[in-house]
PDB file of C-alpha atoms in Angstrom:
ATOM      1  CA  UNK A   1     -11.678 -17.136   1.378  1.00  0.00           C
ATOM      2  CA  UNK A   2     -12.141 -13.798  -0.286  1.00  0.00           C
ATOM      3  CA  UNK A   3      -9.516 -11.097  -1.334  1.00  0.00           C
ATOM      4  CA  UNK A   4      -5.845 -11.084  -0.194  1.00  0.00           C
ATOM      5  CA  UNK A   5      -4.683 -13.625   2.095  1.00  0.00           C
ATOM      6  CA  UNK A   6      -1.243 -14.285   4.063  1.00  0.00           C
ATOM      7  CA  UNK A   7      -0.203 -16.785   6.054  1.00  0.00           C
ATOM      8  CA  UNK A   8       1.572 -16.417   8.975  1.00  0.00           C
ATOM      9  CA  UNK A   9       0.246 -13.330  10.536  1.00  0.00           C
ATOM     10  CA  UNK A  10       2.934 -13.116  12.631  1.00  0.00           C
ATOM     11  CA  UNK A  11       6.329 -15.042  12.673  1.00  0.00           C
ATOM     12  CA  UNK A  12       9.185 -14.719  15.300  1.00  0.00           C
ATOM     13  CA  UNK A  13      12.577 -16.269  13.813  1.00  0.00           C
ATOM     14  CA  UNK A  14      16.564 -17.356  14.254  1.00  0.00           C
ATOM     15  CA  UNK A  15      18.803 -15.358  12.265  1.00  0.00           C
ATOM     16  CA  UNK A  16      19.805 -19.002  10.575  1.00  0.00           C
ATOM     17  CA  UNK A  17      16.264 -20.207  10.373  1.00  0.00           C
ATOM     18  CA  UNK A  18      14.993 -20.395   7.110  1.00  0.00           C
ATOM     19  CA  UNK A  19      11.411 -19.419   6.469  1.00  0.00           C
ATOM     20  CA  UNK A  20       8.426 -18.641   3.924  1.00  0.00           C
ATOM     21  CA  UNK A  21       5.514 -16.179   3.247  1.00  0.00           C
ATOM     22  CA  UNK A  22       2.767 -17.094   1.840  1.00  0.00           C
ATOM     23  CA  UNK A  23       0.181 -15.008   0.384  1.00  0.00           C
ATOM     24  CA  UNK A  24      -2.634 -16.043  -2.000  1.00  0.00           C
ATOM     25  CA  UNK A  25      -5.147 -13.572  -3.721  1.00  0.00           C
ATOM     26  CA  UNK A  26      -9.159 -15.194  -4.790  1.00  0.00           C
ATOM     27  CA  UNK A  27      -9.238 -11.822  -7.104  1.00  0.00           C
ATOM     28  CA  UNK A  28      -8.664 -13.049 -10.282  1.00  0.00           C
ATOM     29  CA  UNK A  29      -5.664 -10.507 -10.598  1.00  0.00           C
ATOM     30  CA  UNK A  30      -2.754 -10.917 -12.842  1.00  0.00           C
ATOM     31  CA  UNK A  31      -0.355  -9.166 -10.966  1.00  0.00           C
ATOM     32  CA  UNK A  32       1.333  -9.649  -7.637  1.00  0.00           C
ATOM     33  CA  UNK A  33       3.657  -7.674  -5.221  1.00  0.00           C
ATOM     34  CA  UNK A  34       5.696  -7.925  -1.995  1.00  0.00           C
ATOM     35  CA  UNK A  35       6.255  -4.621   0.431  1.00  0.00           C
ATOM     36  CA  UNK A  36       8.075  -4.268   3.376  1.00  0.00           C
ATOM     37  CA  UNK A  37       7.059  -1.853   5.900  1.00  0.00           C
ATOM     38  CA  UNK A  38       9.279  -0.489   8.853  1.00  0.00           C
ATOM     39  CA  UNK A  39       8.786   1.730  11.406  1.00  0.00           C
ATOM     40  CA  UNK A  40       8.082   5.360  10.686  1.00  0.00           C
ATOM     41  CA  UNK A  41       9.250   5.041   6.969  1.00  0.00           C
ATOM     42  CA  UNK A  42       7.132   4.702   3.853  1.00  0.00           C
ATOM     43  CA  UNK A  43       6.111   1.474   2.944  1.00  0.00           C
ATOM     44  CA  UNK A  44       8.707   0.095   0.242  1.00  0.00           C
ATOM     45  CA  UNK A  45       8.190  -1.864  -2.755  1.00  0.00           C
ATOM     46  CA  UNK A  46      10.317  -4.698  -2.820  1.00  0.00           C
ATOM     47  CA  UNK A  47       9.113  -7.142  -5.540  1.00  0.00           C
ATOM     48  CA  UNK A  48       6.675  -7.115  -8.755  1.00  0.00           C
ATOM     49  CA  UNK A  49       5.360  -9.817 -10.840  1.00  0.00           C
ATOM     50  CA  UNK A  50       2.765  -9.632 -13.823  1.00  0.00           C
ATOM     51  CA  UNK A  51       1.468 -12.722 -15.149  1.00  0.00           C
ATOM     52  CA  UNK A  52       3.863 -14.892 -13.206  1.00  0.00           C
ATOM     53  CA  UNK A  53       7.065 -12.769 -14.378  1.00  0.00           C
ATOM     54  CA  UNK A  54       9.559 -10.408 -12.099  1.00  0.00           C
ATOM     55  CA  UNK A  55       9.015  -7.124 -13.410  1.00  0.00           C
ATOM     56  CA  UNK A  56      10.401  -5.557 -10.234  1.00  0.00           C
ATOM     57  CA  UNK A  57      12.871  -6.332  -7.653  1.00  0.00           C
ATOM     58  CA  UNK A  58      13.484  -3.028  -5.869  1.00  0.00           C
ATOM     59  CA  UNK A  59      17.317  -4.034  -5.188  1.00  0.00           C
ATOM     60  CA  UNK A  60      16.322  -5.802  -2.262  1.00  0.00           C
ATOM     61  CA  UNK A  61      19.291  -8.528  -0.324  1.00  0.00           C
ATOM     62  CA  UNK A  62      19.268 -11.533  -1.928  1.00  0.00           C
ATOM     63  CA  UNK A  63      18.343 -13.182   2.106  1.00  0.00           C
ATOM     64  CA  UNK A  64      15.004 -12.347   0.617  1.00  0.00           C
ATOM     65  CA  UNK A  65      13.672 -14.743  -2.794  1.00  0.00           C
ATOM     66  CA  UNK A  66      10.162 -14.292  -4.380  1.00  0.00           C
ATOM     67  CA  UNK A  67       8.448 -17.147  -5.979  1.00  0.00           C
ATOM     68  CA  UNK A  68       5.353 -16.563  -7.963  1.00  0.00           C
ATOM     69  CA  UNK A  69       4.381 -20.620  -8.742  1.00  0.00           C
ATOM     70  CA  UNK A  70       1.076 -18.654 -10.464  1.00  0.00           C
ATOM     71  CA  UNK A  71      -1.275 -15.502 -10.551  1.00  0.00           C
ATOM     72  CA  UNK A  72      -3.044 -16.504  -7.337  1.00  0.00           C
ATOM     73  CA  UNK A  73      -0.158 -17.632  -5.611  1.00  0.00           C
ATOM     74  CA  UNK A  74       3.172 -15.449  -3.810  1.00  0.00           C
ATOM     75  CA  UNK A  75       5.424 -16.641  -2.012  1.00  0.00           C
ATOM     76  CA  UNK A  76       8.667 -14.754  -0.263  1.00  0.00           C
ATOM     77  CA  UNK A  77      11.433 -17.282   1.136  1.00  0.00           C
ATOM     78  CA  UNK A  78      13.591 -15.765   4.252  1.00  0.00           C
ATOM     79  CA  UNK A  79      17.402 -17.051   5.223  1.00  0.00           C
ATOM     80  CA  UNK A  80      19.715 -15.774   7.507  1.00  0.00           C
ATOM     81  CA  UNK A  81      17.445 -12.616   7.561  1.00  0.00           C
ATOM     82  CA  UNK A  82      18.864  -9.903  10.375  1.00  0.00           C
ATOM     83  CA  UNK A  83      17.176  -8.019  12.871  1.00  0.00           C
ATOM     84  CA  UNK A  84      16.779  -5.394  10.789  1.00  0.00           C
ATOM     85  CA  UNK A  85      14.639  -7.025   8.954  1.00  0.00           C
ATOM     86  CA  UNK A  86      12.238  -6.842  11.474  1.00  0.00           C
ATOM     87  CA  UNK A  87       8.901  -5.369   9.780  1.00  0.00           C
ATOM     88  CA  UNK A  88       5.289  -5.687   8.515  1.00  0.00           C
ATOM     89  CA  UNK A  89       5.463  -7.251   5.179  1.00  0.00           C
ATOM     90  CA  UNK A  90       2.399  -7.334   3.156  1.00  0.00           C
ATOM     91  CA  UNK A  91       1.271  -8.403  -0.178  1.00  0.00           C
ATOM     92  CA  UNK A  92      -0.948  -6.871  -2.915  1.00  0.00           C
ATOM     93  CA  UNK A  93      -2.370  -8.143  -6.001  1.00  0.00           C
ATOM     94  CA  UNK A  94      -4.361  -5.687  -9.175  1.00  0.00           C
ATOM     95  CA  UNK A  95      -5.661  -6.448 -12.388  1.00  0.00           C
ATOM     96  CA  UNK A  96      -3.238  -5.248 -14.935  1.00  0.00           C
ATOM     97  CA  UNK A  97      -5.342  -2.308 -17.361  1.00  0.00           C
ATOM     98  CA  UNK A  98      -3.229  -0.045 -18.616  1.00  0.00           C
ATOM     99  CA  UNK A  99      -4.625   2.275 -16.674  1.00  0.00           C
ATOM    100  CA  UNK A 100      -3.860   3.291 -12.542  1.00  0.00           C
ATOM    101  CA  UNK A 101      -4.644  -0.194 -11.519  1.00  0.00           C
ATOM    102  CA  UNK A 102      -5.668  -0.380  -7.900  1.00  0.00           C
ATOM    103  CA  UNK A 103      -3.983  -2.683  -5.340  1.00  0.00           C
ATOM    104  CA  UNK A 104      -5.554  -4.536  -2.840  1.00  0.00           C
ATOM    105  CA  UNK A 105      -3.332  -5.472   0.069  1.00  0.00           C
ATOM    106  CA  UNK A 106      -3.576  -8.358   2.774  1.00  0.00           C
ATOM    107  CA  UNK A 107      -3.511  -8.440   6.550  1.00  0.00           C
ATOM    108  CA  UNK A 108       0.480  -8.319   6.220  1.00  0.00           C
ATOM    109  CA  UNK A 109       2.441 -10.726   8.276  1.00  0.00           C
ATOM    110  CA  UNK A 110       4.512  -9.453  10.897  1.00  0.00           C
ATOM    111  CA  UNK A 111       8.327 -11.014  11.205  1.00  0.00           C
ATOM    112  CA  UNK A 112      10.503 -10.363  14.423  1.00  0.00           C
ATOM    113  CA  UNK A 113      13.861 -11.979  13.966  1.00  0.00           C
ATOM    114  CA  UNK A 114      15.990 -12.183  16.454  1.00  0.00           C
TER     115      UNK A 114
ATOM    116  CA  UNK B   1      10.518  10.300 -10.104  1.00  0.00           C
ATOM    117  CA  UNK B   2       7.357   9.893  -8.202  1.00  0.00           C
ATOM    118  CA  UNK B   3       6.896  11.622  -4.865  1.00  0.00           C
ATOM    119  CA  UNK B   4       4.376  11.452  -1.872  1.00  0.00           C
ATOM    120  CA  UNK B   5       4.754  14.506   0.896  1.00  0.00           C
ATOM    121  CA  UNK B   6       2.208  14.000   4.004  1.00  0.00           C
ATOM    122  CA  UNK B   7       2.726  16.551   6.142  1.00  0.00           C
ATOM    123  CA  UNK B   8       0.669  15.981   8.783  1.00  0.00           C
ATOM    124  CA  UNK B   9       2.149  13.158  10.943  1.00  0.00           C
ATOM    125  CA  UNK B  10      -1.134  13.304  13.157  1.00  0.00           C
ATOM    126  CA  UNK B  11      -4.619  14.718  13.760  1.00  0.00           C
ATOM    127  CA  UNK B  12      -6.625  14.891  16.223  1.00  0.00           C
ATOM    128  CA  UNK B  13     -10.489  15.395  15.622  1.00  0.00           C
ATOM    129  CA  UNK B  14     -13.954  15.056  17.755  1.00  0.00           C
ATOM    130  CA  UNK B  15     -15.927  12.892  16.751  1.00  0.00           C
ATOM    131  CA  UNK B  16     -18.893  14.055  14.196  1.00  0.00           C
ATOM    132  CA  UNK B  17     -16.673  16.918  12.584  1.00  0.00           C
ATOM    133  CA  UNK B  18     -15.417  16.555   9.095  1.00  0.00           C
ATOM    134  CA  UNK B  19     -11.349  16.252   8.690  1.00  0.00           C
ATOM    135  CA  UNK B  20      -9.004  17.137   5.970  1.00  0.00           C
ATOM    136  CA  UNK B  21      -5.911  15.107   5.490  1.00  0.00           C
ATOM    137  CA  UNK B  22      -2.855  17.238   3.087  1.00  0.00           C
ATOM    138  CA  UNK B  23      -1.533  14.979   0.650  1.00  0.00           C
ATOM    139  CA  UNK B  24       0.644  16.779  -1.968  1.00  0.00           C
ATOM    140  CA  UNK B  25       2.878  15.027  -5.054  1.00  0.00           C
ATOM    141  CA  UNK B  26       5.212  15.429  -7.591  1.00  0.00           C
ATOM    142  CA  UNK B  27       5.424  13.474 -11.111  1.00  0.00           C
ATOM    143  CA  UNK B  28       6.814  14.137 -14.587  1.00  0.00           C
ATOM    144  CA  UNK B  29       4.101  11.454 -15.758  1.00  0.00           C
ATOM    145  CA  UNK B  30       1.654  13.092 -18.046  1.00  0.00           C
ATOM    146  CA  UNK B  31      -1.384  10.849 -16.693  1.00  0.00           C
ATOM    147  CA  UNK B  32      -1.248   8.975 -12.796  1.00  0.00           C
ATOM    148  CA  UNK B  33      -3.732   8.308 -10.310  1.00  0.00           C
ATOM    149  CA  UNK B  34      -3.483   9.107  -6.775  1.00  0.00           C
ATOM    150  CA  UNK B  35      -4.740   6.660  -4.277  1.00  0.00           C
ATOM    151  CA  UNK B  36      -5.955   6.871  -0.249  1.00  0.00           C
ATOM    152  CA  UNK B  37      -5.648   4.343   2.326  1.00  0.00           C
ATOM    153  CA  UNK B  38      -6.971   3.254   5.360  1.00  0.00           C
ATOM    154  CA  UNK B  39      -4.317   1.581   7.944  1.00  0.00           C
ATOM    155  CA  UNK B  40      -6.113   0.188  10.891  1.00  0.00           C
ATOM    156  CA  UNK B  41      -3.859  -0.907  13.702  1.00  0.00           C
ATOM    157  CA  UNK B  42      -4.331  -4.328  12.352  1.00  0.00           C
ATOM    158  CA  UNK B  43      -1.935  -3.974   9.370  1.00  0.00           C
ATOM    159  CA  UNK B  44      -4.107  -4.202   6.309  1.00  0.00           C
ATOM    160  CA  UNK B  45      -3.885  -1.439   4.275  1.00  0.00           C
ATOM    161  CA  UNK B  46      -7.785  -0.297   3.050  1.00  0.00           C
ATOM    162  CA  UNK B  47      -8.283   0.907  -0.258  1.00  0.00           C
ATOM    163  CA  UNK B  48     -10.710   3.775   0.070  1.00  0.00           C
ATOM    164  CA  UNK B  49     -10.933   5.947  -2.764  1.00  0.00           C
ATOM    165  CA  UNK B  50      -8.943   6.619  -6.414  1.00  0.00           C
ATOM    166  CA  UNK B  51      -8.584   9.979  -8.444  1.00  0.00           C
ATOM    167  CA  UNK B  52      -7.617   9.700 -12.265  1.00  0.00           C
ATOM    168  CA  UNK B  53      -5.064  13.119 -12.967  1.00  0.00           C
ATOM    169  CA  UNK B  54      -7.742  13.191 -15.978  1.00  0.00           C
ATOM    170  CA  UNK B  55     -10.920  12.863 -14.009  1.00  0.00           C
ATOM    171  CA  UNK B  56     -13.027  15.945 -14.590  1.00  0.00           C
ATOM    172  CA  UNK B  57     -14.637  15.749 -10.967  1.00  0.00           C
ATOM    173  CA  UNK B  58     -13.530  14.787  -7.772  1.00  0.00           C
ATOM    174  CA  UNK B  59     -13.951  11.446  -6.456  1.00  0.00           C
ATOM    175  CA  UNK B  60     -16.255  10.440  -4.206  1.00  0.00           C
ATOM    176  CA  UNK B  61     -16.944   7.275  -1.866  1.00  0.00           C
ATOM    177  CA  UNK B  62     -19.473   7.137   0.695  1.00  0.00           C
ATOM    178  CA  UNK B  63     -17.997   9.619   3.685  1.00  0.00           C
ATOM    179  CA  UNK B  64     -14.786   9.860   1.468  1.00  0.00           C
ATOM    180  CA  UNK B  65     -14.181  12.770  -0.746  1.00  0.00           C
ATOM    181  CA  UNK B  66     -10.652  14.004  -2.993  1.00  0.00           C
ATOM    182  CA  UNK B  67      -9.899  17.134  -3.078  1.00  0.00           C
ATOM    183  CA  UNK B  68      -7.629  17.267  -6.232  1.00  0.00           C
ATOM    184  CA  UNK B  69      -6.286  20.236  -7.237  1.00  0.00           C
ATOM    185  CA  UNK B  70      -3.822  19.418 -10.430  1.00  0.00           C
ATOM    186  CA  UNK B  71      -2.374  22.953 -10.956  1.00  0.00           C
ATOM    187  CA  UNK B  72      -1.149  22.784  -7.167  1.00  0.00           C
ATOM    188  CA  UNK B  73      -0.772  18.626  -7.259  1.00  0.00           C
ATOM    189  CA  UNK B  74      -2.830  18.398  -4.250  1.00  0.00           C
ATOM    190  CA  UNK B  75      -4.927  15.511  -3.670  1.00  0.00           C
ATOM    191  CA  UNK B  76      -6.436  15.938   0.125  1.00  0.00           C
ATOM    192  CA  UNK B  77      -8.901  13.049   1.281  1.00  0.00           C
ATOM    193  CA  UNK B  78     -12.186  14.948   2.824  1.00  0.00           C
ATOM    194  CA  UNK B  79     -13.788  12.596   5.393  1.00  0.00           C
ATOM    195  CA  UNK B  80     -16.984  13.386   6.476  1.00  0.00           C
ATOM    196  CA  UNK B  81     -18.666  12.812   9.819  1.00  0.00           C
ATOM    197  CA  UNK B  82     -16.088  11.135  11.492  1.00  0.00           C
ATOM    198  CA  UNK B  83     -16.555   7.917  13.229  1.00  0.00           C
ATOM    199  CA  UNK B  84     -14.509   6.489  16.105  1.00  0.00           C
ATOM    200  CA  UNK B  85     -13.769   3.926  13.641  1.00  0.00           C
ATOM    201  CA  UNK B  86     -12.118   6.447  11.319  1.00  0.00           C
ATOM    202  CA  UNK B  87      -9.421   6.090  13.773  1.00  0.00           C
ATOM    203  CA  UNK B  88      -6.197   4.748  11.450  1.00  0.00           C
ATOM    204  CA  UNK B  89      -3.009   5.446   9.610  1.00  0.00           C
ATOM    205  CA  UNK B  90      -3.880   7.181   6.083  1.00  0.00           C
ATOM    206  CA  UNK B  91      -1.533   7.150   3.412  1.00  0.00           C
ATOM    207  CA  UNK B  92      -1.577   9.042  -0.147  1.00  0.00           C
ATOM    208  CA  UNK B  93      -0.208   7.207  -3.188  1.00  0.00           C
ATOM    209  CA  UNK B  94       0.086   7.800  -7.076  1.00  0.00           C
ATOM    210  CA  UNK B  95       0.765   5.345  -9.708  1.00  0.00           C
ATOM    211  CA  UNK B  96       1.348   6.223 -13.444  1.00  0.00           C
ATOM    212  CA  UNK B  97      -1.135   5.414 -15.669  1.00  0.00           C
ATOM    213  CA  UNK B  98      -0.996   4.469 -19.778  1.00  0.00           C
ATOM    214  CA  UNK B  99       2.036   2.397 -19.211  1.00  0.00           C
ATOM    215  CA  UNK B 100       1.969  -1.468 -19.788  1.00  0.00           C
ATOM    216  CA  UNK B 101       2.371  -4.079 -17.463  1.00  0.00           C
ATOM    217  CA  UNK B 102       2.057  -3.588 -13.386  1.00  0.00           C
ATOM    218  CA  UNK B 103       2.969   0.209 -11.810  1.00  0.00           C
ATOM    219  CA  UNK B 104       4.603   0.559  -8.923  1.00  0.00           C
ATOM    220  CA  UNK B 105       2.687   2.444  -6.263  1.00  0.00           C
ATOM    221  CA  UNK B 106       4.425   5.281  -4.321  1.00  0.00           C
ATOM    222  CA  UNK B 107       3.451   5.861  -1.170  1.00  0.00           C
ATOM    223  CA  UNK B 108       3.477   8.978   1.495  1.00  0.00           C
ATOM    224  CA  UNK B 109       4.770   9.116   5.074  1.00  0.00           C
ATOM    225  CA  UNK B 110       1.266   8.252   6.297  1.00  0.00           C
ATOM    226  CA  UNK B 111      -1.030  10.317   8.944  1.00  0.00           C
ATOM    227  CA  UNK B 112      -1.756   9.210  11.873  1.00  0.00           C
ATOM    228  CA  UNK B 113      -5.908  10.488  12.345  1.00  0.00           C
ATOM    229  CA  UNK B 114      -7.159   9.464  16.324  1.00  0.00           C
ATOM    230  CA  UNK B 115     -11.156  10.751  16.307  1.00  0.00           C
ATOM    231  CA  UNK B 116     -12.042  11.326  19.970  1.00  0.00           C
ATOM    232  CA  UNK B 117     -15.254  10.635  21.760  1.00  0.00           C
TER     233      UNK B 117
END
């Protein structure tokens, strides 16, 4: 496997299922990040971690919970999400400079709950 | 704050001819970098090119080109010889630069480029 991967690609669930996203990154990056992306807005940052630490959590429902076991590894566990949750949600990983670090995104995985 | 403005929501171009997507921002950051990518109808999102605010010439990748202008904070992506491929969401984004630990990345609206035959 090379660059950014996520597993499911796509995921149709219960509003009272409970559920995880996986993604994993073969980069050798330090720093990891969860976005959400509806329809027709911008896509929205929802959680950052550097070096295995929450940096960020964009004030994001707590029906969503990051877990970053490691650098390579990020995980985002769903419960008793709502329809409106409904969206592309895709993962990113960079190598922490200093500088304008550049983020390379997986395939996303697209959730449908009904 | 950080903002993105896109304000083309789409283009349409024939294949061959060169296009010019409008990106524009806003920052109080002293030094940022503005980003393009490429959205295919798959879902990943394609890094294509990067432009430092400090960068004495504009970037340049393959068919991809930046436009950056700093005095009027525009950073257009040039794409030359369009491809049927081309054929994608494109979204501007900035980042602030010199600050420790990972940036956030703020991203446009997004433009929606179809290249026709």
């Amino acid at each position: 496997e090379t660059g950014v991967t996520q597993t499911p690609r796509h995921l149709v669930m219960g509003m009272t299922n409970k559920k995880s996203l996986k993604c994993e990154q073969h980069l050798g990056h330090n720093a990891m990040y969860w976005y959400k992306q509806s329809a027709k807005k911008p896509l929205e940052l929802m959680f950052v971690y550097n070096f295995k630490e929450q940096t960020e959590n964009n004030s994001v429902p707590s029906r969503f919970s990051p877990e970053c076991p490691n650098s390579s590894h990020l995980f985002l566990h769903l419960h008793t999400l709502q329809p409106e949750d409904s969206a592309l949600y895709l993962c990113a990983s960079s190598l922490v400079t200093g500088g304008a670090d550049t983020q390379y995104f997986g395939p996303g995985t697209r959730l449908t709950v009904l | 704050a950080q903002k993105i403005t896109q304000t083309q929501p789409g283009m349409f171009v024939q294949e061959k001819e060169a296009v010019t997507l409008d990106c524009t921002y806003d920052t109080s950051d002293p030094s940022y970098g503005l980003f393009w990518y490429k959205q295919p109808s798959s879902g990943e999102m394609i890094f294509l090119i990067y432009q430092g605010s400090y960068d004495q010439q504009n970037a340049t990748e393959g068919r991809y080109s930046l436009n950056f202008q700093k005095a009027r904070k525009s950073a257009n992506l040039v794409i030359s010889a369009s491809q049927l491929g081309d054929s994608a969401m494109y979204f501007c984004a900035m980042s602030p630069r010199g600050i420790q630990g990972a940036q956030k990345l703020v991203f446009g609206q997004g433009t929606r480029l179809t290249i026709n035959p």
